[in-house]
mmCIF file of N, CA, C and O in Angstrom:
data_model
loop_
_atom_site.group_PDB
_atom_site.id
_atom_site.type_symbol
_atom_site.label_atom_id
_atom_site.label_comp_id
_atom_site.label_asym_id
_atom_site.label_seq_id
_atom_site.Cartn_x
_atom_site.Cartn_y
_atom_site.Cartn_z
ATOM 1 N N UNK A 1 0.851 -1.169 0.000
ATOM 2 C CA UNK A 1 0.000 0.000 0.000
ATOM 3 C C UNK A 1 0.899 1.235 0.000
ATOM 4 O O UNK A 1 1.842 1.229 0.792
ATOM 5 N N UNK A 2 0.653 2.691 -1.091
ATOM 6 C CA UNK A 2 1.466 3.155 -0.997
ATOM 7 C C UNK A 2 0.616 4.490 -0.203
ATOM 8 O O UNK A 2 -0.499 5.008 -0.259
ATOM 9 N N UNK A 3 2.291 4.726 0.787
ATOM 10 C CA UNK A 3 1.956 6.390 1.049
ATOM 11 C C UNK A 3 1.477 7.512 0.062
ATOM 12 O O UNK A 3 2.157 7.805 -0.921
ATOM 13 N N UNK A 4 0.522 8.008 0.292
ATOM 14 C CA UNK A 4 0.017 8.904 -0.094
ATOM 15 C C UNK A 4 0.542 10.280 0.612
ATOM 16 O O UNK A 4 0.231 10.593 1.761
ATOM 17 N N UNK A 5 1.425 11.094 -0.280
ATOM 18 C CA UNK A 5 2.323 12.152 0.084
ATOM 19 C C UNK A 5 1.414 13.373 0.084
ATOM 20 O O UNK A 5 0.751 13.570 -0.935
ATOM 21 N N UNK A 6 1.313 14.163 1.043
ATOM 22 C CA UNK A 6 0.587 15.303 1.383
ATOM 23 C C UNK A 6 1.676 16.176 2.024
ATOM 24 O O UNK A 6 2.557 15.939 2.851
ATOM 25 N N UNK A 7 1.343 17.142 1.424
ATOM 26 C CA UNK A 7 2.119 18.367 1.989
ATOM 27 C C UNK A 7 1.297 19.753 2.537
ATOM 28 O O UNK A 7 0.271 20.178 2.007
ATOM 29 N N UNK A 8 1.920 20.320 3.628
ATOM 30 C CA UNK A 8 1.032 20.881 4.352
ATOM 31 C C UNK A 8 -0.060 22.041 4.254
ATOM 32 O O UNK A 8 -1.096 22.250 4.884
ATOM 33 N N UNK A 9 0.772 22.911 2.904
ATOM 34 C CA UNK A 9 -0.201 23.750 2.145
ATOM 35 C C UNK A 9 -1.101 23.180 1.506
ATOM 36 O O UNK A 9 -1.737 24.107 1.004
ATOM 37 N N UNK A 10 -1.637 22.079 1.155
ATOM 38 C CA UNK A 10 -2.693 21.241 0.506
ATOM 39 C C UNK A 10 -4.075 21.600 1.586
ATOM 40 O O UNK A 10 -5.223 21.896 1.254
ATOM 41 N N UNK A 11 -3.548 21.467 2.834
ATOM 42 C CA UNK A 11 -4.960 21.436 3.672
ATOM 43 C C UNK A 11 -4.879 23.465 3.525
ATOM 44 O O UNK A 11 -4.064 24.374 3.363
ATOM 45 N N UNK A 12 -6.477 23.201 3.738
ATOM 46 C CA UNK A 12 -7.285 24.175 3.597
ATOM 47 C C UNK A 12 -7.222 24.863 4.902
ATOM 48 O O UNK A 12 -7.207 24.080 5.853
ATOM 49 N N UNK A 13 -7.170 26.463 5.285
ATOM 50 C CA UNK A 13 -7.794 26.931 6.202
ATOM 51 C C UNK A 13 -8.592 26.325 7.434
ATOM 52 O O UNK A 13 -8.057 26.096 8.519
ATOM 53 N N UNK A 14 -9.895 26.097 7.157
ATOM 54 C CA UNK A 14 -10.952 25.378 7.945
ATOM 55 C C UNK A 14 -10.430 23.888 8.083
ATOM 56 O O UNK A 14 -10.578 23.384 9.196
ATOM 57 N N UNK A 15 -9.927 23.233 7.242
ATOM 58 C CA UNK A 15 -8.942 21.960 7.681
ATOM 59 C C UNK A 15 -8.107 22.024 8.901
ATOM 60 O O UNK A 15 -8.135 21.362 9.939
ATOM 61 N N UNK A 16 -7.349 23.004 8.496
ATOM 62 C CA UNK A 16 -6.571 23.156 9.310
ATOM 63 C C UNK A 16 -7.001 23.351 11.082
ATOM 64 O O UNK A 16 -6.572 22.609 11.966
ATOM 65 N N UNK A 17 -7.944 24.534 11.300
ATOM 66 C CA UNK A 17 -8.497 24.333 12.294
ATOM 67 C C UNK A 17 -9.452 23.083 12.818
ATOM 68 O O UNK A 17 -9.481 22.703 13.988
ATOM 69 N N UNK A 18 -10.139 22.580 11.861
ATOM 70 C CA UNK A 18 -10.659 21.216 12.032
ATOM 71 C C UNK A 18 -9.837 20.496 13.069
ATOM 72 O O UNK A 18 -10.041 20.040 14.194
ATOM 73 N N UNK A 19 -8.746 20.586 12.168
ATOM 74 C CA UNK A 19 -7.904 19.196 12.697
ATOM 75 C C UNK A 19 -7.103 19.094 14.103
ATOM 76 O O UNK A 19 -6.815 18.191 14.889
ATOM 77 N N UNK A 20 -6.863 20.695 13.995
ATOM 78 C CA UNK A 20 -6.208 21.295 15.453
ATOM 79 C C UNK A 20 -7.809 20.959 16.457
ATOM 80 O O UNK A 20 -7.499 20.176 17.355
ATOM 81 N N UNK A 21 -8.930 21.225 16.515
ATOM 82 C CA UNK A 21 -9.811 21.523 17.386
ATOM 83 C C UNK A 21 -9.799 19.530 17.295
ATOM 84 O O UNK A 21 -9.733 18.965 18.387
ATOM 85 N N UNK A 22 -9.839 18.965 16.489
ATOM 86 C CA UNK A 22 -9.729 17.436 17.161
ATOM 87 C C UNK A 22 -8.523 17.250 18.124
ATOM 88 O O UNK A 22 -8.681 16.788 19.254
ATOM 89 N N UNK A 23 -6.989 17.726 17.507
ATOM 90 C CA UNK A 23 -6.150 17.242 18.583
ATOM 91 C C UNK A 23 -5.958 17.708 19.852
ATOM 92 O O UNK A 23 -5.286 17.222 20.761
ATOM 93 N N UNK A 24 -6.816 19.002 19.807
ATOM 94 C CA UNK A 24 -6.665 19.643 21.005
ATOM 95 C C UNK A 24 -7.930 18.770 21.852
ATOM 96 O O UNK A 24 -7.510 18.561 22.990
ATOM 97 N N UNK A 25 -8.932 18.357 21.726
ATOM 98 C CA UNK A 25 -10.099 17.705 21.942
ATOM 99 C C UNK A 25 -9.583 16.477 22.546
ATOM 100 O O UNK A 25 -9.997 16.213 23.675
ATOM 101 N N UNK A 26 -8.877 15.803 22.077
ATOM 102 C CA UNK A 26 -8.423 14.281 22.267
ATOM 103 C C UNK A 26 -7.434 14.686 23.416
ATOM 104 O O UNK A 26 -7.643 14.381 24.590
ATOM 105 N N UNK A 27 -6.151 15.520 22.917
ATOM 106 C CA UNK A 27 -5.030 15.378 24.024
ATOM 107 C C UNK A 27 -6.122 15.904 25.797
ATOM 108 O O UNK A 27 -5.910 15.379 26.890
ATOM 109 N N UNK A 28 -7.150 16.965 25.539
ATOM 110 C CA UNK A 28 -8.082 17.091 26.622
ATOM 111 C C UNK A 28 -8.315 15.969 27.280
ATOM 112 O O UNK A 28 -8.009 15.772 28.456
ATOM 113 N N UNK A 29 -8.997 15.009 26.364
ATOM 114 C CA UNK A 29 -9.527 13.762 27.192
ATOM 115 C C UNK A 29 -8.425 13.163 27.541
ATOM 116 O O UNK A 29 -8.378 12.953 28.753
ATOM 117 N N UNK A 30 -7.642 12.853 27.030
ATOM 118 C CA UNK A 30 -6.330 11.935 27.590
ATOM 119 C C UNK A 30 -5.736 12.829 28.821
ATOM 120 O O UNK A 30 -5.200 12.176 29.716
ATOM 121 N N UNK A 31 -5.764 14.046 28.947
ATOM 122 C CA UNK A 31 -5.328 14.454 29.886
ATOM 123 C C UNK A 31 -6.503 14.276 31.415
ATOM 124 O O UNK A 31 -6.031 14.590 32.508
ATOM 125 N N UNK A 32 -7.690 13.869 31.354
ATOM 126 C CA UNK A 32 -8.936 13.630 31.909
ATOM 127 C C UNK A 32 -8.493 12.061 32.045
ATOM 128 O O UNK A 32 -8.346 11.768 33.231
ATOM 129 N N UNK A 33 -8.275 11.118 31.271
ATOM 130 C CA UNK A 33 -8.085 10.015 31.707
ATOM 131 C C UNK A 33 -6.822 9.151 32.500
ATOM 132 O O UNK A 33 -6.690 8.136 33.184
ATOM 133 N N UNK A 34 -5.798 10.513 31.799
ATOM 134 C CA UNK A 34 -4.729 10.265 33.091
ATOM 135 C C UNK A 34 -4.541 10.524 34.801
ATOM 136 O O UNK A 34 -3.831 10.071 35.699
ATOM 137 N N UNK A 35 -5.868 11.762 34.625
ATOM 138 C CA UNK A 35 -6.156 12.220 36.083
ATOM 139 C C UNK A 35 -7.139 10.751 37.035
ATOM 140 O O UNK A 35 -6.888 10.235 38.125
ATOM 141 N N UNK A 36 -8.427 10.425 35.888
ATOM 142 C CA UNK A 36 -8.900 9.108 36.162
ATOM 143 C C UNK A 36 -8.196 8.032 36.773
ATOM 144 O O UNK A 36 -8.553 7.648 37.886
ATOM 145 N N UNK A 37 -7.190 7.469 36.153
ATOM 146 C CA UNK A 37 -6.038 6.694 36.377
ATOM 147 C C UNK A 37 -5.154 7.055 37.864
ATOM 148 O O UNK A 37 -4.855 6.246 38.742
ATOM 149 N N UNK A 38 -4.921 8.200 37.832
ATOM 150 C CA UNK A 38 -4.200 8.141 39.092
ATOM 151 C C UNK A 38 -5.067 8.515 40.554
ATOM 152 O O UNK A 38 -4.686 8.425 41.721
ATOM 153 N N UNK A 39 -6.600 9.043 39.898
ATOM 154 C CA UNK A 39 -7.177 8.964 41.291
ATOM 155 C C UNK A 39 -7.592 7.588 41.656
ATOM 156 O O UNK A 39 -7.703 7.538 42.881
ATOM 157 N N UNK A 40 -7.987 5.953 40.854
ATOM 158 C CA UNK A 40 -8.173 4.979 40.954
ATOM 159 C C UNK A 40 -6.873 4.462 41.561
ATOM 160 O O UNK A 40 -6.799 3.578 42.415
ATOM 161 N N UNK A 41 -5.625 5.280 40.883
ATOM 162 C CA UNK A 41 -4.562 4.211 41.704
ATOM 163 C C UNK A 41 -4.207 4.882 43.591
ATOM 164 O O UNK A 41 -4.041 4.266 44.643
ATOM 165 N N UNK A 42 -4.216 6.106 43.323
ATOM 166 C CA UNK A 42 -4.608 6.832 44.934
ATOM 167 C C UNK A 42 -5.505 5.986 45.888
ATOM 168 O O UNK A 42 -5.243 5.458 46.968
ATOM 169 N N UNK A 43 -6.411 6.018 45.298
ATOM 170 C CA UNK A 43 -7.484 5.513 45.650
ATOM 171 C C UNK A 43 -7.591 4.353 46.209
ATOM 172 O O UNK A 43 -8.284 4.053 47.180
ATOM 173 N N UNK A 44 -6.494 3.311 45.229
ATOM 174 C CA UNK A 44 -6.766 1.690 46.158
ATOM 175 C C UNK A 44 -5.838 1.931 47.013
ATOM 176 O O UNK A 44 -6.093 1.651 48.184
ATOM 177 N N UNK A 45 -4.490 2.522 46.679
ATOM 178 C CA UNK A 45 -2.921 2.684 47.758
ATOM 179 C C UNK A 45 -3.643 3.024 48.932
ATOM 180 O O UNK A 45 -3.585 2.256 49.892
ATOM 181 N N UNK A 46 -4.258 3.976 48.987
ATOM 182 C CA UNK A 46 -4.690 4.619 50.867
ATOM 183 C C UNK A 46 -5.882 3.749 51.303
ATOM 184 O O UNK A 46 -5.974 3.520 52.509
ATOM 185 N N UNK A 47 -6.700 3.294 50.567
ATOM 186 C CA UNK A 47 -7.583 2.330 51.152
ATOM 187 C C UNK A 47 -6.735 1.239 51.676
ATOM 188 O O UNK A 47 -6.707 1.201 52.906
ATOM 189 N N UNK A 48 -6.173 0.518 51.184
ATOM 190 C CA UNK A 48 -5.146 -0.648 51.045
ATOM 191 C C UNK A 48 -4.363 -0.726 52.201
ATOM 192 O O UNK A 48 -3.948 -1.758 52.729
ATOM 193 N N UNK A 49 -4.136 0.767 52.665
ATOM 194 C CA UNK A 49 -2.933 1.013 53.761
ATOM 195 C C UNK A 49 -3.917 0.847 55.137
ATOM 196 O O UNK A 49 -3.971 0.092 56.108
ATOM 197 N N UNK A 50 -4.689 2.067 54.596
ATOM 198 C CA UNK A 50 -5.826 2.075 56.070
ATOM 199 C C UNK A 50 -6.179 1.074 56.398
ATOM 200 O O UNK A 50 -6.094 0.714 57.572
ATOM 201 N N UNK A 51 -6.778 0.193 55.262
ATOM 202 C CA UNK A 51 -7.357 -1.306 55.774
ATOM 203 C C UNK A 51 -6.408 -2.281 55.930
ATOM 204 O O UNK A 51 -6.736 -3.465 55.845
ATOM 205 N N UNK A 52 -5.437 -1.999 56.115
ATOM 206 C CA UNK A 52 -4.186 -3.247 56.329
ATOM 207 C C UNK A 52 -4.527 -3.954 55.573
ATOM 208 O O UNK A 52 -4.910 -4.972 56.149
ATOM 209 N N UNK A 53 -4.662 -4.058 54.155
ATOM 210 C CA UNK A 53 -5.429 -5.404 53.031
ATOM 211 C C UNK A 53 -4.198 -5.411 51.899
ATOM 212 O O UNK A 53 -3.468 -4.429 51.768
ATOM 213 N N UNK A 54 -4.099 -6.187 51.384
ATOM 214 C CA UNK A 54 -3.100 -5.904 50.151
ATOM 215 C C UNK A 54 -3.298 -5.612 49.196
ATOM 216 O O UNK A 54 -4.294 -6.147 48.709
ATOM 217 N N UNK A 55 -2.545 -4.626 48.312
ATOM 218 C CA UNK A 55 -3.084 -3.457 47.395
ATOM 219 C C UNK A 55 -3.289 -4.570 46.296
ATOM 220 O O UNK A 55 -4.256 -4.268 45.596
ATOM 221 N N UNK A 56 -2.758 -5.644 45.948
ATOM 222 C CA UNK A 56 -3.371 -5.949 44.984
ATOM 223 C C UNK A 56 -5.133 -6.595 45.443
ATOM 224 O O UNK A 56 -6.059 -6.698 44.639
ATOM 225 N N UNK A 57 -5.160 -6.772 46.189
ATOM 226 C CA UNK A 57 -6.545 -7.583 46.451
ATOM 227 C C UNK A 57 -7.776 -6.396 46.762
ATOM 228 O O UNK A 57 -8.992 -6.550 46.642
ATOM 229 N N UNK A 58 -7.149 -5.371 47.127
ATOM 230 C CA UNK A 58 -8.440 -3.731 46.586
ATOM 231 C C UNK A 58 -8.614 -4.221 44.928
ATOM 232 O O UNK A 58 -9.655 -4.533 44.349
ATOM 233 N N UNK A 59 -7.048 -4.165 44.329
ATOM 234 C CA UNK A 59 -7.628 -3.602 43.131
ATOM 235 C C UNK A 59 -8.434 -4.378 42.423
ATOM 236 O O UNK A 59 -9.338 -4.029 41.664
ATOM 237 N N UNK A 60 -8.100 -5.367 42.677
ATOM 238 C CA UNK A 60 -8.457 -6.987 42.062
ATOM 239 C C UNK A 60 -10.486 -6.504 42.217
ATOM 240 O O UNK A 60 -11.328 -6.264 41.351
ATOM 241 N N UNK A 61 -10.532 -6.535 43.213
ATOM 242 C CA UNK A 61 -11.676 -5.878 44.079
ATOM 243 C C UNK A 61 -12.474 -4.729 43.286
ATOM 244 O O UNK A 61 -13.376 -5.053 42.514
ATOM 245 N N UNK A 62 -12.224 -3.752 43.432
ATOM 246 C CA UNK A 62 -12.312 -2.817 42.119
ATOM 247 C C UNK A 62 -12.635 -3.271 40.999
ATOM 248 O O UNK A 62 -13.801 -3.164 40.618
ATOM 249 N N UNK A 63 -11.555 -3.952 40.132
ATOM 250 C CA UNK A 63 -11.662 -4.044 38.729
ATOM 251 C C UNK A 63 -12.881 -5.495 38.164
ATOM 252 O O UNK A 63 -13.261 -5.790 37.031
ATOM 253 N N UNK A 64 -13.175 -6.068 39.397
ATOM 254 C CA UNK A 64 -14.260 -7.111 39.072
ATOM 255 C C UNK A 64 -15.607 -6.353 39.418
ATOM 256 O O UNK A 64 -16.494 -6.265 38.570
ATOM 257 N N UNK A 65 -15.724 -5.873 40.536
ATOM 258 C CA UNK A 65 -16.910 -4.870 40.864
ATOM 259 C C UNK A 65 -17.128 -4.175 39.463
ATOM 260 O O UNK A 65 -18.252 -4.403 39.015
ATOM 261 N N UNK A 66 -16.312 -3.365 38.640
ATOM 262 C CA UNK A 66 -16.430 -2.635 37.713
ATOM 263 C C UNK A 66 -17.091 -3.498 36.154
ATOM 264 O O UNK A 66 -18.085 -3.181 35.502
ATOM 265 N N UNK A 67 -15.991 -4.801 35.878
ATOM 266 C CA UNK A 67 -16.332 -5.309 34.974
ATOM 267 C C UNK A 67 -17.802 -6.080 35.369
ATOM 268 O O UNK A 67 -18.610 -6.344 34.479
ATOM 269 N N UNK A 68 -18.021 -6.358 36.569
ATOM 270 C CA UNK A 68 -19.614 -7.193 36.667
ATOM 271 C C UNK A 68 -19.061 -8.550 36.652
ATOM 272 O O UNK A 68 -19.844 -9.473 36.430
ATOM 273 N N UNK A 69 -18.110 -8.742 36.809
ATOM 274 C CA UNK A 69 -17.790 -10.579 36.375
ATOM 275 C C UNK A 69 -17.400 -11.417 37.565
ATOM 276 O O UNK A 69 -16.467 -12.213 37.458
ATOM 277 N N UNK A 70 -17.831 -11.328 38.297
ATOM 278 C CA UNK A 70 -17.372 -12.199 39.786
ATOM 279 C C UNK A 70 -17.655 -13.575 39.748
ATOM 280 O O UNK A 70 -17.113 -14.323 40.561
ATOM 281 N N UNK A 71 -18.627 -14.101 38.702
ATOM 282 C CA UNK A 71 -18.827 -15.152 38.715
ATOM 283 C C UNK A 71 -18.076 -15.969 37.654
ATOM 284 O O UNK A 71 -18.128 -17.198 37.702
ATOM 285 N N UNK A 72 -17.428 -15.378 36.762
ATOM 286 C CA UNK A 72 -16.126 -15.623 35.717
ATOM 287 C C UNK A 72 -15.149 -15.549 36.618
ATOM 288 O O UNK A 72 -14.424 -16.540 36.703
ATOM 289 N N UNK A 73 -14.974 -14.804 37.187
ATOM 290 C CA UNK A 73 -13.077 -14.771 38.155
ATOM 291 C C UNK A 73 -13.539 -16.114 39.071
ATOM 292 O O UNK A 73 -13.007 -17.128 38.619
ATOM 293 N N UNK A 74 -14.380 -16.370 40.227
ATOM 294 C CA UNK A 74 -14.482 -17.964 40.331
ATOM 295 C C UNK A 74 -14.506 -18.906 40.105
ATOM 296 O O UNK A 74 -14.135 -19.766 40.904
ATOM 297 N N UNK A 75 -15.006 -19.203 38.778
ATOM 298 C CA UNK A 75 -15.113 -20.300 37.743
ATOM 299 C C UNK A 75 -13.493 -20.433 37.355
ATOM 300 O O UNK A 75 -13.020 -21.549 37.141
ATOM 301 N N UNK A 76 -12.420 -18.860 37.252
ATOM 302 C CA UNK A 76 -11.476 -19.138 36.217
ATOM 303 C C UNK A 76 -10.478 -19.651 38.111
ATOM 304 O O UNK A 76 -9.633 -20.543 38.192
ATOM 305 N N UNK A 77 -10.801 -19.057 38.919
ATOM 306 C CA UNK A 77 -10.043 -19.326 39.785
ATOM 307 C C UNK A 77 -10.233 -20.758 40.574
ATOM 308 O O UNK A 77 -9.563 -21.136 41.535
ATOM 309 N N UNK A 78 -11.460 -21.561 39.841
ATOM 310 C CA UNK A 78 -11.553 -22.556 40.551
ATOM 311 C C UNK A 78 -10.933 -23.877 39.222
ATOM 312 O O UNK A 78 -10.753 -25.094 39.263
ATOM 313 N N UNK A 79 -10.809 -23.065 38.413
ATOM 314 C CA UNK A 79 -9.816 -23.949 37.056
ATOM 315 C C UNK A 79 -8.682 -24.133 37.709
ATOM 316 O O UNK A 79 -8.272 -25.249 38.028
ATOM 317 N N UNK A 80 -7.751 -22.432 38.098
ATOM 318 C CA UNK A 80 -6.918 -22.819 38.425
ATOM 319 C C UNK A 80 -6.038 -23.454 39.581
ATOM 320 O O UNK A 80 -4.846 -23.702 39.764
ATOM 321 N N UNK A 81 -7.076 -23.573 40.179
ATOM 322 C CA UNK A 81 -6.817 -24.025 41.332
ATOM 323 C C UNK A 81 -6.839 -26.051 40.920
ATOM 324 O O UNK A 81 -5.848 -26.751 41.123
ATOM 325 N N UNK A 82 -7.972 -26.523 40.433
ATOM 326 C CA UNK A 82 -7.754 -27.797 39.924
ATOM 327 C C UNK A 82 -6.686 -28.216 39.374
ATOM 328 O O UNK A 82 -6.110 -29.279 39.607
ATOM 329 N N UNK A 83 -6.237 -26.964 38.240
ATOM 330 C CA UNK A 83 -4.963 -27.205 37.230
ATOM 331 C C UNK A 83 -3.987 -27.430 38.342
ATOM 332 O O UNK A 83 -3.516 -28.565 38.406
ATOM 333 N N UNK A 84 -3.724 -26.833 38.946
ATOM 334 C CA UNK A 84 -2.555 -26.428 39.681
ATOM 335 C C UNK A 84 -2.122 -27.498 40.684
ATOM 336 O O UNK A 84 -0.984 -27.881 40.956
ATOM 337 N N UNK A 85 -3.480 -27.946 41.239
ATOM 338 C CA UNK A 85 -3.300 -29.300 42.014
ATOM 339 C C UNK A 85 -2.733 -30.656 41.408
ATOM 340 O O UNK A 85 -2.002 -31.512 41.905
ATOM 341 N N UNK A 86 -3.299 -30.553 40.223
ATOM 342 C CA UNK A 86 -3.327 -31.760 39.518
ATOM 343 C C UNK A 86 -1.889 -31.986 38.561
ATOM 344 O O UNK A 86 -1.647 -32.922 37.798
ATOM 345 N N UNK A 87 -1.082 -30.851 38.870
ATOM 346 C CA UNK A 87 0.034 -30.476 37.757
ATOM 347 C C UNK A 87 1.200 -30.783 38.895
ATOM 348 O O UNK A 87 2.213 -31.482 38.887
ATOM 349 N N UNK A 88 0.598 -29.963 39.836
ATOM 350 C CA UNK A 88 2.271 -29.502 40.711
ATOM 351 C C UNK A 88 2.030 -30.550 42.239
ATOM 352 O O UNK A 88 2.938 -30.940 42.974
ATOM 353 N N UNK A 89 0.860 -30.768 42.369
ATOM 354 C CA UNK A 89 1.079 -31.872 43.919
ATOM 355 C C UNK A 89 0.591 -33.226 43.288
ATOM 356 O O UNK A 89 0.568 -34.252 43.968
#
């Protein structure tokens, strides 16, 4: 497939702003989802501490609450738990 060579006077005026008001739009949200991200990771660290619990088992906690699947993470954790018996003892 070949590159298709564009050079920058080709875009139009209103292109031009087009395209700026998308990247400015996007880098916005990404800057919104990096704030997301670190208040979720704040978020399990000080719970985690306060509750003397281990940070992975908040998050674990979290991220099944979120997806709805608690009854998939048992099923997969009761695989591996069979596998594991049946492999290594």
């Amino acid at each position: 497939m070949a590159v298709k060579q564009l050079t920058i006077n080709q875009l139009s005026e209103p292109d031009k702003e087009k395209l700026f008001k998308v990247i400015k739009e996007c880098s916005d949200s990404m800057t919104r989802q990096d704030a997301e991200r670190d208040f979720v990771r704040e978020s399990i660290t000080e719970t985690a501490k306060n509750m003397q619990l281990p940070k992975r088992l908040v998050a674990r906690l979290v991220k099944v609450y979120h997806k709805q699947n608690f009854d998939e993470e048992v099923a997969v954790h009761e695989q591996f738990e069979t596998l594991y018996e049946t492999v290594v003892k």
